Short mmCIF file of C-alpha atoms and ligand atoms in Angstrom, two decimals:
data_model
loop_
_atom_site.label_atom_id
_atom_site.label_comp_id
_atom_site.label_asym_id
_atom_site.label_seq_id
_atom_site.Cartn_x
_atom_site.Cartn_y
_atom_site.Cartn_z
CA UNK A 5 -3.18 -5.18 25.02
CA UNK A 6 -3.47 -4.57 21.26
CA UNK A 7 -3.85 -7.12 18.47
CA UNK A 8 -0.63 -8.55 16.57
CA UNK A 9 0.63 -5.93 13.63
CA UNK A 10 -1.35 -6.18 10.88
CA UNK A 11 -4.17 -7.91 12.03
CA UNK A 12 -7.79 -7.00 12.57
CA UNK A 13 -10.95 -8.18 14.76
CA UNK A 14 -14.05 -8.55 12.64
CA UNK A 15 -16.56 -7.19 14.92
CA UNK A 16 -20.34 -8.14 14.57
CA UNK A 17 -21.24 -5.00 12.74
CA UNK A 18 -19.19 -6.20 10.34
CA UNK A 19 -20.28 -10.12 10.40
CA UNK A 20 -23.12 -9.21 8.28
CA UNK A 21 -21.09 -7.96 5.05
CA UNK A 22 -19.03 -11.25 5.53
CA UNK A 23 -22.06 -13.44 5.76
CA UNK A 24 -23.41 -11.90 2.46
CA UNK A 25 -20.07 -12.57 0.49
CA UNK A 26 -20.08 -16.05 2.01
CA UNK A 27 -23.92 -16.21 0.82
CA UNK A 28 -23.56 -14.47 -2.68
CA UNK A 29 -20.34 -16.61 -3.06
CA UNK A 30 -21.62 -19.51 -2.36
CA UNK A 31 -24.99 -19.41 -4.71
CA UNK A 32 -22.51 -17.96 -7.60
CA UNK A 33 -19.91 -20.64 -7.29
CA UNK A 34 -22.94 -23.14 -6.54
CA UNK A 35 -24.66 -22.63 -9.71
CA UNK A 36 -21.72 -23.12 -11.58
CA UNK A 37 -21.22 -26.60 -9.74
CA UNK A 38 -18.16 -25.31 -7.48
CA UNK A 39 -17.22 -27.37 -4.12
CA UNK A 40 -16.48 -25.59 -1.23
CA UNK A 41 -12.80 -26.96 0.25
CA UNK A 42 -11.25 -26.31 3.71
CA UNK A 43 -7.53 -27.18 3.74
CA UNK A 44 -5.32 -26.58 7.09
CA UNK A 45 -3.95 -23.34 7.75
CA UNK A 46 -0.67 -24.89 8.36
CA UNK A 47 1.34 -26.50 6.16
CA UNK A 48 4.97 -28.09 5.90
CA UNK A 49 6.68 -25.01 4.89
CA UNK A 50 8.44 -26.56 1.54
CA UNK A 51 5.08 -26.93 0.46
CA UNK A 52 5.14 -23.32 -0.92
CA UNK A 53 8.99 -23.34 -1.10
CA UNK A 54 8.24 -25.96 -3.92
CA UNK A 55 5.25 -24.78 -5.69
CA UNK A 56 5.67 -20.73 -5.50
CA UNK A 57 9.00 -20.53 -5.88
CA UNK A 58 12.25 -19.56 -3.54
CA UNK A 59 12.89 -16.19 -5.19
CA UNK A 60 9.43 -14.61 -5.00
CA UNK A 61 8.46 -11.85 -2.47
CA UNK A 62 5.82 -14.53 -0.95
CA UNK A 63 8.11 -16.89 -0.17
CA UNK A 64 11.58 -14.76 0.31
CA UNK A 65 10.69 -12.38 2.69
CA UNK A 66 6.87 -12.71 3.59
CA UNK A 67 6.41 -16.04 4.94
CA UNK A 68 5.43 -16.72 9.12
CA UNK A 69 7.40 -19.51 9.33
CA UNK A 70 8.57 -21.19 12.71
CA UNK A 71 9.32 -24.84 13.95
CA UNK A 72 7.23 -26.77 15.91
CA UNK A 73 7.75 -28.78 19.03
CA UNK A 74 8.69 -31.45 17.04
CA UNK A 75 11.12 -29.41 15.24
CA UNK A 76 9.13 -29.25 12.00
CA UNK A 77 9.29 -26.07 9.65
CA UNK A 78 5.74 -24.83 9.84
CA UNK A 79 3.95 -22.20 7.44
CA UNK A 80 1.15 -20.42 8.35
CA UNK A 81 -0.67 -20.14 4.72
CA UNK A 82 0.21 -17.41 2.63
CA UNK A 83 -2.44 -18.03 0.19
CA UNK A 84 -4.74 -21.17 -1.27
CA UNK A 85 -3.44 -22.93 -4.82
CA UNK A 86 -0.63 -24.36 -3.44
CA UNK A 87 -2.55 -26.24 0.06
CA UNK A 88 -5.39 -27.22 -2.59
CA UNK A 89 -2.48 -28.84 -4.88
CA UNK A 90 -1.43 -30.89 -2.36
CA UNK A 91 -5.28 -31.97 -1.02
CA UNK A 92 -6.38 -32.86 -4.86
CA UNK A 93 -3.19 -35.27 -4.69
CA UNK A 94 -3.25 -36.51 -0.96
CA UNK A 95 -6.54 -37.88 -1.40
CA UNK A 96 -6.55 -38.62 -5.43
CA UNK A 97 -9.49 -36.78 -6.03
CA UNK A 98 -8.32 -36.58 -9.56
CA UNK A 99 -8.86 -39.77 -9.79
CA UNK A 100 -12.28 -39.95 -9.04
CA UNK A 101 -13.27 -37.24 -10.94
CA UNK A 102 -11.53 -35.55 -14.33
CA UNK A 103 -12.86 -32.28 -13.51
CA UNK A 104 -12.77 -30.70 -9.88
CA UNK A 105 -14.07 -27.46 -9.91
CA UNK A 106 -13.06 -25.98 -6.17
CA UNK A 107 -13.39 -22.85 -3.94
CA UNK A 108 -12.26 -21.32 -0.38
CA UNK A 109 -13.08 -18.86 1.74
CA UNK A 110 -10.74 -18.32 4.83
CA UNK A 111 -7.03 -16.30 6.09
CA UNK A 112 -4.28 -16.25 5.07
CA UNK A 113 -1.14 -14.83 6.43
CA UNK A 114 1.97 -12.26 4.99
CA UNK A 115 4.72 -10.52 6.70
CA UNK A 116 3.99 -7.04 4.91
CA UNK A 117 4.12 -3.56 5.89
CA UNK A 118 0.59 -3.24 7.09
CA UNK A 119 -1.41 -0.21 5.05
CA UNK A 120 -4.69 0.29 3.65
CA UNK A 121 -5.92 -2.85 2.09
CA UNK A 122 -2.57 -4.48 3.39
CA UNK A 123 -2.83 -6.71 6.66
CA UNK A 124 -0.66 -9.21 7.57
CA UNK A 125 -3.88 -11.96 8.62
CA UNK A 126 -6.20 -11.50 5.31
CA UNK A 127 -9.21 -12.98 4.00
CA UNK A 128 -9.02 -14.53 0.42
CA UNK A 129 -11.97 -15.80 -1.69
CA UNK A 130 -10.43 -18.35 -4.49
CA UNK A 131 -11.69 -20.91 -6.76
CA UNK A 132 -9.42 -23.33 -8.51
CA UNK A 133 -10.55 -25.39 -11.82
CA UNK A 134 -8.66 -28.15 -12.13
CA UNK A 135 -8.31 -31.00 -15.29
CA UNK A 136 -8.68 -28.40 -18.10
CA UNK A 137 -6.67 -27.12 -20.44
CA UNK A 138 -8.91 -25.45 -22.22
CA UNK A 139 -9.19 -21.49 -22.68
CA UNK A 140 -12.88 -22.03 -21.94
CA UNK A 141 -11.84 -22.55 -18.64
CA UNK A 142 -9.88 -19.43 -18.34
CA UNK A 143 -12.95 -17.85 -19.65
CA UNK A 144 -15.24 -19.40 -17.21
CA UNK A 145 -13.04 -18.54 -13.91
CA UNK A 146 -13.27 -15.12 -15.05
CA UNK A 147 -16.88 -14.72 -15.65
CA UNK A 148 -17.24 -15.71 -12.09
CA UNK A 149 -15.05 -13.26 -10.96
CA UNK A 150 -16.98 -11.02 -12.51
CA UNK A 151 -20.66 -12.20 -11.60
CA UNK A 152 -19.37 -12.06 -8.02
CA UNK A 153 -18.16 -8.74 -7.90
CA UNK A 154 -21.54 -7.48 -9.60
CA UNK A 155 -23.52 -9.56 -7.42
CA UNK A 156 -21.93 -7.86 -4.29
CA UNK A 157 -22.75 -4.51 -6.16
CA UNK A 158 -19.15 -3.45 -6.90
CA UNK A 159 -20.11 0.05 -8.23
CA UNK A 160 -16.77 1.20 -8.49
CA UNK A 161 -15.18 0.43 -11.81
CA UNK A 162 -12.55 -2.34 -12.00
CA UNK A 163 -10.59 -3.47 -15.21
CA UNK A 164 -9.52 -6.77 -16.00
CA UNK A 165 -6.07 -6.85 -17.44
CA UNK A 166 -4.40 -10.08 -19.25
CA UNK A 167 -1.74 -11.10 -20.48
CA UNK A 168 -0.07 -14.73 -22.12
CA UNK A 169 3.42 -15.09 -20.20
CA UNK A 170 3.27 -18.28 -22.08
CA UNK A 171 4.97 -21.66 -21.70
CA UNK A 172 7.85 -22.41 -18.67
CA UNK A 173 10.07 -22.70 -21.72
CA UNK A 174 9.41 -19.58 -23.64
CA UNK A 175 9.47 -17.80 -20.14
CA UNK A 176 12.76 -19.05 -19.68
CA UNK A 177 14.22 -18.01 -22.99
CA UNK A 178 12.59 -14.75 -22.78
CA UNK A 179 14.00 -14.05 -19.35
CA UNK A 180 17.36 -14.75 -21.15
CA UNK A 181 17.14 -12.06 -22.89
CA UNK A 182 15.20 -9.53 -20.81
CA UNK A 183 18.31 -10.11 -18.47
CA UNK A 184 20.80 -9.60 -21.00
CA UNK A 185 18.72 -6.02 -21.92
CA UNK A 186 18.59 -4.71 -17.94
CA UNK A 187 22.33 -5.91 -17.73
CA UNK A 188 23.15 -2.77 -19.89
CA UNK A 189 20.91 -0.21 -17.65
CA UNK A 190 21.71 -1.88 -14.69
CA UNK A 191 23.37 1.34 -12.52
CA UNK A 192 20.07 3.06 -13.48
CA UNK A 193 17.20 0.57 -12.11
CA UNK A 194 15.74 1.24 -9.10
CA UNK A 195 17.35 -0.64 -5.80
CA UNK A 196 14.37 -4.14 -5.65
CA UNK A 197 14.86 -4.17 -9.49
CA UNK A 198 18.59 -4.45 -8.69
CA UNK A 199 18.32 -7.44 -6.95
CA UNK A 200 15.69 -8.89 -8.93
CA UNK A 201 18.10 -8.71 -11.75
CA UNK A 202 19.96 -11.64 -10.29
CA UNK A 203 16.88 -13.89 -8.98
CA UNK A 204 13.68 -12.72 -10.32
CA UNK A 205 14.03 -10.65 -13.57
CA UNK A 206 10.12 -11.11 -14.68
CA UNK A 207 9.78 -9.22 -11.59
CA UNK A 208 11.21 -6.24 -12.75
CA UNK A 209 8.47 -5.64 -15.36
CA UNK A 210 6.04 -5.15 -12.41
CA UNK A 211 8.55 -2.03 -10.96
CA UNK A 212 5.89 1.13 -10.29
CA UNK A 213 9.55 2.96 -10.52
CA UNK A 214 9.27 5.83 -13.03
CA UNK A 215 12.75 5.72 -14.06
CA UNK A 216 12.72 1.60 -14.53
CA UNK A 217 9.56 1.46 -16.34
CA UNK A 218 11.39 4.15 -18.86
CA UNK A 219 14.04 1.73 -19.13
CA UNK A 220 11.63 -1.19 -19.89
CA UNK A 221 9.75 0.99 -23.10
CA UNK A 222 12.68 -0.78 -25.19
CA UNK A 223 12.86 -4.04 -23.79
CA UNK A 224 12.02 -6.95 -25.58
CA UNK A 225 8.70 -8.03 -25.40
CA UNK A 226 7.27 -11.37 -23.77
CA UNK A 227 4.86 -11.74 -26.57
CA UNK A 228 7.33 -11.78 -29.31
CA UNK A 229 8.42 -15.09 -27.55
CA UNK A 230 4.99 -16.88 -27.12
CA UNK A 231 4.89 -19.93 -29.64
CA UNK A 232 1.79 -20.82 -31.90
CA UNK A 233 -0.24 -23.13 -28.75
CA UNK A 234 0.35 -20.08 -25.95
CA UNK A 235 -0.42 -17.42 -28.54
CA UNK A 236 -3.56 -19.59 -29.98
CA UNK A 237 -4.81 -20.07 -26.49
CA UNK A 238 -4.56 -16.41 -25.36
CA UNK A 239 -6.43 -16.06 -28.45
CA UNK A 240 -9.26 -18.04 -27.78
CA UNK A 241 -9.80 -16.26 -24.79
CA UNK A 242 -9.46 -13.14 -25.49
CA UNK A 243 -12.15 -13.91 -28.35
CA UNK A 244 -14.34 -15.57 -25.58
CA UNK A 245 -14.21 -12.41 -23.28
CA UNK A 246 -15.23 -10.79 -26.08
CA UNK A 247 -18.30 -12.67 -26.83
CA UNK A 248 -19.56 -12.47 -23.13
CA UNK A 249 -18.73 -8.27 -23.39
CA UNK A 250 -16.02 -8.44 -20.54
CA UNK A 251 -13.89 -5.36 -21.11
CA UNK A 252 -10.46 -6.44 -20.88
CA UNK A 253 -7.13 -5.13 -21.45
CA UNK A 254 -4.19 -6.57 -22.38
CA UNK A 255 -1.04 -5.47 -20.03
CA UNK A 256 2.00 -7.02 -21.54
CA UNK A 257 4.10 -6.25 -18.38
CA UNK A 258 1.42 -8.02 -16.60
CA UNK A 259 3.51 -11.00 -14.45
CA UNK A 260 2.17 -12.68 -11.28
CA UNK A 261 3.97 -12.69 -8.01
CA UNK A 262 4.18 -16.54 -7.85
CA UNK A 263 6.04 -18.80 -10.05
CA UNK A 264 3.60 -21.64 -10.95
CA UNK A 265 1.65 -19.83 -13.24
CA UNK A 266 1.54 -19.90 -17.72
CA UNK A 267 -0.33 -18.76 -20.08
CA UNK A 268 -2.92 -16.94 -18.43
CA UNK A 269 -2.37 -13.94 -16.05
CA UNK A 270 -4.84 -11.58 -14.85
CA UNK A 271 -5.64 -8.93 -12.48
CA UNK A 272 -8.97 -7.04 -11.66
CA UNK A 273 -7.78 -4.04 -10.16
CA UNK A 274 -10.36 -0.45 -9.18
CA UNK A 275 -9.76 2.51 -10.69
CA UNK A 276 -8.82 3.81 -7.05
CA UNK A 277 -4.80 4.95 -7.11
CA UNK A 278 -4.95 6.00 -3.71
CA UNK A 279 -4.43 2.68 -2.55
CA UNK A 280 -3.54 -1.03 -2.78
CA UNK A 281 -6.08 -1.70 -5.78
CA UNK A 282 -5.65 -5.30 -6.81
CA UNK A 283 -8.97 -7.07 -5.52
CA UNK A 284 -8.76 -10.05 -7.67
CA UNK A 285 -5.74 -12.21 -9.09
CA UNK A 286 -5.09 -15.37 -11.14
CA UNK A 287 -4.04 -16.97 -13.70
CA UNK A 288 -3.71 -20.75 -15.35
CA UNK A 289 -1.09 -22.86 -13.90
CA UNK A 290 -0.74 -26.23 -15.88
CA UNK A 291 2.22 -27.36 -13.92
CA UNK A 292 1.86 -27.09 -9.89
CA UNK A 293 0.56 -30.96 -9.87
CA UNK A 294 4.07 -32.20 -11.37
CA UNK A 295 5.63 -29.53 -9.31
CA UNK A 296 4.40 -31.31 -6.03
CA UNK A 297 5.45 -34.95 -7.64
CA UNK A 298 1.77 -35.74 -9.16
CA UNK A 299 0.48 -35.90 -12.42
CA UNK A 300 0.39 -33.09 -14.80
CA UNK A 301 -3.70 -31.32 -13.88
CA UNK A 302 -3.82 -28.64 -16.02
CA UNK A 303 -5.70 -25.25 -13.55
CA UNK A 304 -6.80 -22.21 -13.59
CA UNK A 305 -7.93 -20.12 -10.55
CA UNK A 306 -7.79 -16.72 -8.82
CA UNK A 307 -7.78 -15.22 -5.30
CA UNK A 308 -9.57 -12.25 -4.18
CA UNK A 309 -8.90 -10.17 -1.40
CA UNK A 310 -12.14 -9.90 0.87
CA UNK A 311 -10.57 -6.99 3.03
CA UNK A 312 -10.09 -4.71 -0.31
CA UNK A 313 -13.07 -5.94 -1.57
CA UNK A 314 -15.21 -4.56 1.93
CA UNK A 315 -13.42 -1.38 1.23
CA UNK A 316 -14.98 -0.65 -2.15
CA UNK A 317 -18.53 -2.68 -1.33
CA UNK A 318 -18.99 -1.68 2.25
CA UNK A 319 -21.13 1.34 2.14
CA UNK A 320 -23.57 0.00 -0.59
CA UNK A 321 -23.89 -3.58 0.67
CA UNK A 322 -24.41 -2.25 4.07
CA UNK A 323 -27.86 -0.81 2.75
CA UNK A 324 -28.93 -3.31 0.67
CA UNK A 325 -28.92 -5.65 3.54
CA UNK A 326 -30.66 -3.58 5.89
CA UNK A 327 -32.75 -2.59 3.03
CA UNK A 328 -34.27 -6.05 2.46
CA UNK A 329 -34.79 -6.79 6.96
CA UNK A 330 -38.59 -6.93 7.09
CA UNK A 331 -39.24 -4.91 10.41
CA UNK A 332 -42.55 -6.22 12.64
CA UNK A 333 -43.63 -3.09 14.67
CA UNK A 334 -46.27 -4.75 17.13
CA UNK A 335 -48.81 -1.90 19.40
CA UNK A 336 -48.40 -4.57 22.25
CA UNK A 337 -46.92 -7.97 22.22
CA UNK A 338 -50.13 -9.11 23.85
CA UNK A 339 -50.93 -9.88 20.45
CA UNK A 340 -48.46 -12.78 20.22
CA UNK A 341 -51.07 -15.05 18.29
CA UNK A 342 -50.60 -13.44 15.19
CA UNK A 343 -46.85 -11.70 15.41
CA UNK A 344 -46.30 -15.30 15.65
CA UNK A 345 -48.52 -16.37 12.71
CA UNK A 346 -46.65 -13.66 10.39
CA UNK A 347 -42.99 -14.87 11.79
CA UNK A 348 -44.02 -18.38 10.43
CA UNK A 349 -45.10 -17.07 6.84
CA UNK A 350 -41.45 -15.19 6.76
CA UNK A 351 -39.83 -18.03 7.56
CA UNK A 352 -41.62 -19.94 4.98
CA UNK A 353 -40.42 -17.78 2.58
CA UNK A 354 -37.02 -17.72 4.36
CA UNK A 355 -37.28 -13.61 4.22
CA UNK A 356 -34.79 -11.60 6.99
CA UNK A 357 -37.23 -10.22 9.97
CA UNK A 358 -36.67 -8.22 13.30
CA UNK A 359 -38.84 -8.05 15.98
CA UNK A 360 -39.28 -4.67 18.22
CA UNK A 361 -39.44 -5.70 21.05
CA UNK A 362 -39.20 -2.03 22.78
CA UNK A 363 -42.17 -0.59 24.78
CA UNK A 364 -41.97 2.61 22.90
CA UNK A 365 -45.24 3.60 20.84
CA UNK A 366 -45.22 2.68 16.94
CA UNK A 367 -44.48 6.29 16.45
CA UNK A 368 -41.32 5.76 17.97
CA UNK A 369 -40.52 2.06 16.81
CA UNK A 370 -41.27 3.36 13.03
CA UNK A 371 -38.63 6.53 13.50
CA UNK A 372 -36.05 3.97 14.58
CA UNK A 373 -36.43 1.92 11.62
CA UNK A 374 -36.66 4.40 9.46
CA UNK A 375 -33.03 5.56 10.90
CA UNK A 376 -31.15 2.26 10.83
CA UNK A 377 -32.73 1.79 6.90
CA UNK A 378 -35.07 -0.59 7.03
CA UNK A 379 -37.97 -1.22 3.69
CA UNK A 380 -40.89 -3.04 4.60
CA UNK A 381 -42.51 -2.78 7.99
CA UNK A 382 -45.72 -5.10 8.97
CA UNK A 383 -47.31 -2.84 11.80
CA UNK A 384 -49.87 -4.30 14.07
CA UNK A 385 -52.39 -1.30 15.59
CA UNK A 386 -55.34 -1.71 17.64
CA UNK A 387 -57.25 -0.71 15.35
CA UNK A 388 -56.81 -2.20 12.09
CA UNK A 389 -56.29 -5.88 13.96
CA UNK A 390 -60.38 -4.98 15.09
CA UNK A 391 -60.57 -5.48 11.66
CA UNK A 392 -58.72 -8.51 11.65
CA UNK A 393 -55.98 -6.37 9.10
CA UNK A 394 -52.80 -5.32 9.43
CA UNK A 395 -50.56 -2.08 7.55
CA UNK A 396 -48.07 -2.43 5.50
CA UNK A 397 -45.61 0.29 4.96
CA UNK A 398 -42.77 1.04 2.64
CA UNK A 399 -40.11 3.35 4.14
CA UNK A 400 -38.61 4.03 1.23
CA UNK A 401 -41.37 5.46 -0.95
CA UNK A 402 -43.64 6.52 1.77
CA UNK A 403 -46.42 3.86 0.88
CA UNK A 404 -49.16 2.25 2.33
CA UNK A 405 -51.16 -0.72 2.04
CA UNK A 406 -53.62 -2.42 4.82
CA UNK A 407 -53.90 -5.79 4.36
CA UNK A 408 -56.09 -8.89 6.06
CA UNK A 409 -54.32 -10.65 7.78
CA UNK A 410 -56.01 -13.52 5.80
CA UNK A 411 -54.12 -12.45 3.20
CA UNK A 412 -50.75 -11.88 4.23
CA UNK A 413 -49.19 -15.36 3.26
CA UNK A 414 -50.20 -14.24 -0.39
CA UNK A 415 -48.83 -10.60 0.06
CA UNK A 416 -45.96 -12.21 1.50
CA UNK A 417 -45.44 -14.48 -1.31
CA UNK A 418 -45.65 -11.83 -3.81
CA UNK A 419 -43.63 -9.47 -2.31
CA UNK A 420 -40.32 -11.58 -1.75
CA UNK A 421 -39.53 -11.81 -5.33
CA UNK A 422 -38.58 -7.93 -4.46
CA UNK A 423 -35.77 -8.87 -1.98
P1 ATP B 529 -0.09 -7.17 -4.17
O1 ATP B 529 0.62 -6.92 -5.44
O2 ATP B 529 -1.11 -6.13 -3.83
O3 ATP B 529 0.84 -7.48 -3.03
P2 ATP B 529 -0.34 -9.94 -4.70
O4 ATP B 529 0.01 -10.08 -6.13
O5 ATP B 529 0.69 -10.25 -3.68
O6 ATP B 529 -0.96 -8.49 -4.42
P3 ATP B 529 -2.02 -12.27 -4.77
O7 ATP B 529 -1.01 -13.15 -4.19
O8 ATP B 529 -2.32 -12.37 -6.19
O9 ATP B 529 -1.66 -10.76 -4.40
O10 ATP B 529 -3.36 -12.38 -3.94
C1 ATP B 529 -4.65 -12.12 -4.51
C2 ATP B 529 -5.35 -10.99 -3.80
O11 ATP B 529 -5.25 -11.11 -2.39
C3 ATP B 529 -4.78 -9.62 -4.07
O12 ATP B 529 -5.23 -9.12 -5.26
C4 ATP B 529 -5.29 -8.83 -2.89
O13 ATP B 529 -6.62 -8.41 -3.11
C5 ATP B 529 -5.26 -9.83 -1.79
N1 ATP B 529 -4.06 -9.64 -0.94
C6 ATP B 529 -2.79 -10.06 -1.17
N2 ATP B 529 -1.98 -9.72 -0.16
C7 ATP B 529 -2.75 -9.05 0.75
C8 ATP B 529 -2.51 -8.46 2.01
N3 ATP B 529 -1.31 -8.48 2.58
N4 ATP B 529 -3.55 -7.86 2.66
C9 ATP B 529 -4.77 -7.83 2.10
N5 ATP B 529 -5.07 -8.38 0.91
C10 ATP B 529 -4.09 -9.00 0.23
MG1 MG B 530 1.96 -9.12 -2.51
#
C-alpha cells in the first residue's frame, strides 16, 4: 500500500526538526505577544469560495472538495487566513480585544502536481495581525518572518520582495487597463495567460513565460495607479524596513495568488532556482472581515511553507540539535546514586540529556557519540568517582575538564548559557 499522491509520513527522525520549529516558533511569536490558534481542518467550502476568490488557482482547480453524508460541500483547508477570518468573527474576539495578534502551525491541503517542495498535504506556519492599519504592522509581521528564519539558522540567502498592489479600487481600474494592453498581444501569450486574460488578468504578471513577460516590459504599471494613502503607506514601510536593515526589493509584478489581499504583498523566496523557492508569503488584507459579512479588521499576515523550509534548514538544524544533547557515559550503572543526582541538575536547568544505557566500555560509548554528533559528555569512571569527581569532555574541541561532583550543579549552571 503506498500513501495518497502527494503526501508524506513524517517519520521520528524527522520529529525532532519539527519540534524545534514548533519550539523556536513558539518563543519568537511568544515574545512578540502572539496566540497560538487551532481552527478545523474542514470548513464549509464557500468559506474560501468567498474570501479567496472563484477565479484563483487555489480555489479553481486546487481545492479537495467533497460532500458529506449530510450532503454538505466540505473543504479540506487549503491554507489559514481565511478559517482564522471566520473564528475572529464566530466568537467576536474582536470585540474583546482591538488587537489580536494570532499564529498556526498545522496542514493544509492542494490538488497540485506533486514535485520538490510541492505536496498535496503541507505544513504551513502563519501568523495573522489583526485591528491595524498601520504600516508598522506590516513592518512588524515581517521582522518576524525574518527572526524566525534566522533563528532556525536559514544560511541560505532569501530576499524579501514587495510590492503596493494598492486599494480594491485602484486594482480594479488598473486591471482595466492591463486588460485592454494584453487584448492587443493576445495570440502571443502563453496558453494559462490566455485564460487568465478573461478571469484573472493580475495573474498574468506572475507568468515565468519568457515570451509573456517580454510582452509585459510595456505594460502599464500598477504603481502608476496607487493613490496618495496606498503609495504613503508602502512608503512608510519601505522606510521602516529600512531602519531595521531588512534588504528588500521591490518587484512591481509582485501579485499574490489569493484575492483578499491590498496594499502589501510580499514574498521571501531562496536564491535556489532549481526548485519551488517561495518559503514565505503574505501580505495586508484590510477587507476579508467585510468579505465574510463582519466588520471591516484591517490584517496583515503570512504563511510559510514548513516542508520548503526543512529543505533549506535540514542539514544545519539537524546538528545543532544533536550538538546541544548532553550525553551521560556511565562505567557501570551500578552507580545509579549519582547518574541520578546529575539527571536532576539537567533537568533543573531543563538542558536535553541521553543516557547510554549499552554495556559497551566508555571507549566504545564515547566513539558512538562522537559519530551521531554529540558536544558535551559527563563520563563517570571508576576512578575519578574514588575521588568523588567526574570528566567532562567536549567532543568538539577535544577538551577536558574533571570536575567534583560537588560542583557540578555550578558547572552545570554555567555551562547552559552555551546551549
Ligand atoms: P506557489 O506559487 O509556490 O504555488 P503560493 O503562492 O501558492 O506558492 P501561498 O498560498 O502564498 O503559496 O502559501 C505560502 C507558502 O506555503 C508558500 O510560499 C510555500 O512555501 C507553501 N506552499 C504553498 N503551496 C504548497 C504546496 N503545494 N506544497 C508545499 N508548500 C506549499
Ligand atoms: Mg500555489
Amino acid at each position: 500500500m503506498q500513501p495518497v499522491r502527494g503526501t508524506k509520513d513524517i517519520l521520528p527522525d524527522d520529529i525532532g526538526i519539527w519540534q524545534q520549529i514548533y519550539d523556536i516558533a513558539y518563543r519568537e511569536l511568544s515574545n512578540y505577544n502572539y496566540k497560538e490558534i487551532r481552527t478545523p481542518i474542514i470548513e464549509n467550502t464557500n468559506l474560501f469560495e468567498r474570501s479567496i476568490g472563484n477565479f484563483t488557482d487555489i480555489v479553481n482547480k486546487e481545492m479537495y472538495t467533497f460532500q458529506d453524508q449530510g450532503a454538505r460541500s466540505i473543504t479540506l483547508r487549503p491554507e489559514g487566513t481565511s478559517s482564522i477570518a471566520r473564528a475572529v468573527l464566530n466568537h467576536k474576539i474582536h470585540l474583546k480585544n482591538k488587537m489580536n495578534r494570532l499564529w498556526y502551525l498545522g496542514p493544509m491541503f492542494r490538488y497540485e502536481r506533486p514535485q520538490k517542495g510541492r505536496q498535496r498535504q503541507f505544513h504551513q506556519l502563519g501568523i495573522e495581525c489583526l485591528g491595524s492599519k498601520e504600516a508598522t504592522s506590516d513592518t512588524e509581521v515581517i521582522k518576524i518572518a525574518y527572526n524566525i528564519l534566522n533563528k532556525l539558522k536559514c544560511t541560505d540567502e532569501f530576499n524579501l520582495e514587495i510590492n503596493s498592489i494598492g486599494s480594491l479600487e485602484e486594482r480594479e481600474l488598473y486591471t482595466k487597463e492591463l486588460t485592454t494592453y494584453l487584448e492587443k498581444y493576445k495570440n502571443e501569450l502563453d496558453e494559462d495567460s490566455k485564460k487568465r486574460l478573461n478571469n484573472n488578468p493580475l495573474r498574468i504578471l506572475d507568468s515565468k513565460n519568457e515570451n509573456t513577460q517580454k510582452i509585459l516590459k510595456e505594460a502599464p504599471l500598477l504603481k502608476n495607479y496607487l493613490g496618495k494613502p496606498s503609495i504613503e503607506h508602502f512608503q512608510e514601510l519601505c522606510e521602516q524596513l529600512s531602519y531595521l536593515n531588512i534588504d528588500y526589493n521591490i518587484n512591481n509584478h509582485l501579485v499574490r495568488g489569493l484575492d483578499y489581499y491590498n496594499y502589501t504583498a510580499f514574498e521571501i523566496n531562496t536564491n535556489n532556482q532549481n526548485q519551488q523557492n517561495t518559503i514565505c508569503g503574505g501580505g495586508r488584507y484590510d477587507y476579508l472581515t467585510t468579505q465574510l459579512g463582519g466588520p471591516k479588521i484591517p490584517a496583515v499576515g503570512w504563511a510559510i511553507g514548513i516542508e520548503r523550509l526543512i529543505l533549506i534548514i535540514k542539514k544545519s538544524l539537524e546538528k545543532e540539535i544533536i550538538s546541544n544533547l548532553i550525553y551521560i557515559v556511565p562505567d557501570k550503572l551500578t552507580n545509579y546514586n549519582i547518574i541520578w543526582n546529575i539527571i536532576n541538575i539537567l533537568e533543573i536547568y531543563k538542558l536535553q540529556f541521553e543516557l547510554d544505557l549499552s554495556s559497551t566500555n566508555i571507549k566504545k560509548k564515547i566513539r558512538k557519540a562522537n559519530q551521531i554528533g554529540i558536544n558535551m559528555c559527563i563520563i563517570l569512571d571508576e576512578q575519578t568517582l574514588k575521588n568523588k569527581s567526574l570528566t567532562i569532555r567536549w567532543l568538539h574541541t577535544g577538551n577536558k575538564q574533571i570536575i567534583k561532583i560537588a560542583n557540578l550543579q555550578e558547572y552545570i549552571k554555567y555551562v547552559r548559557n552555551f546551549f
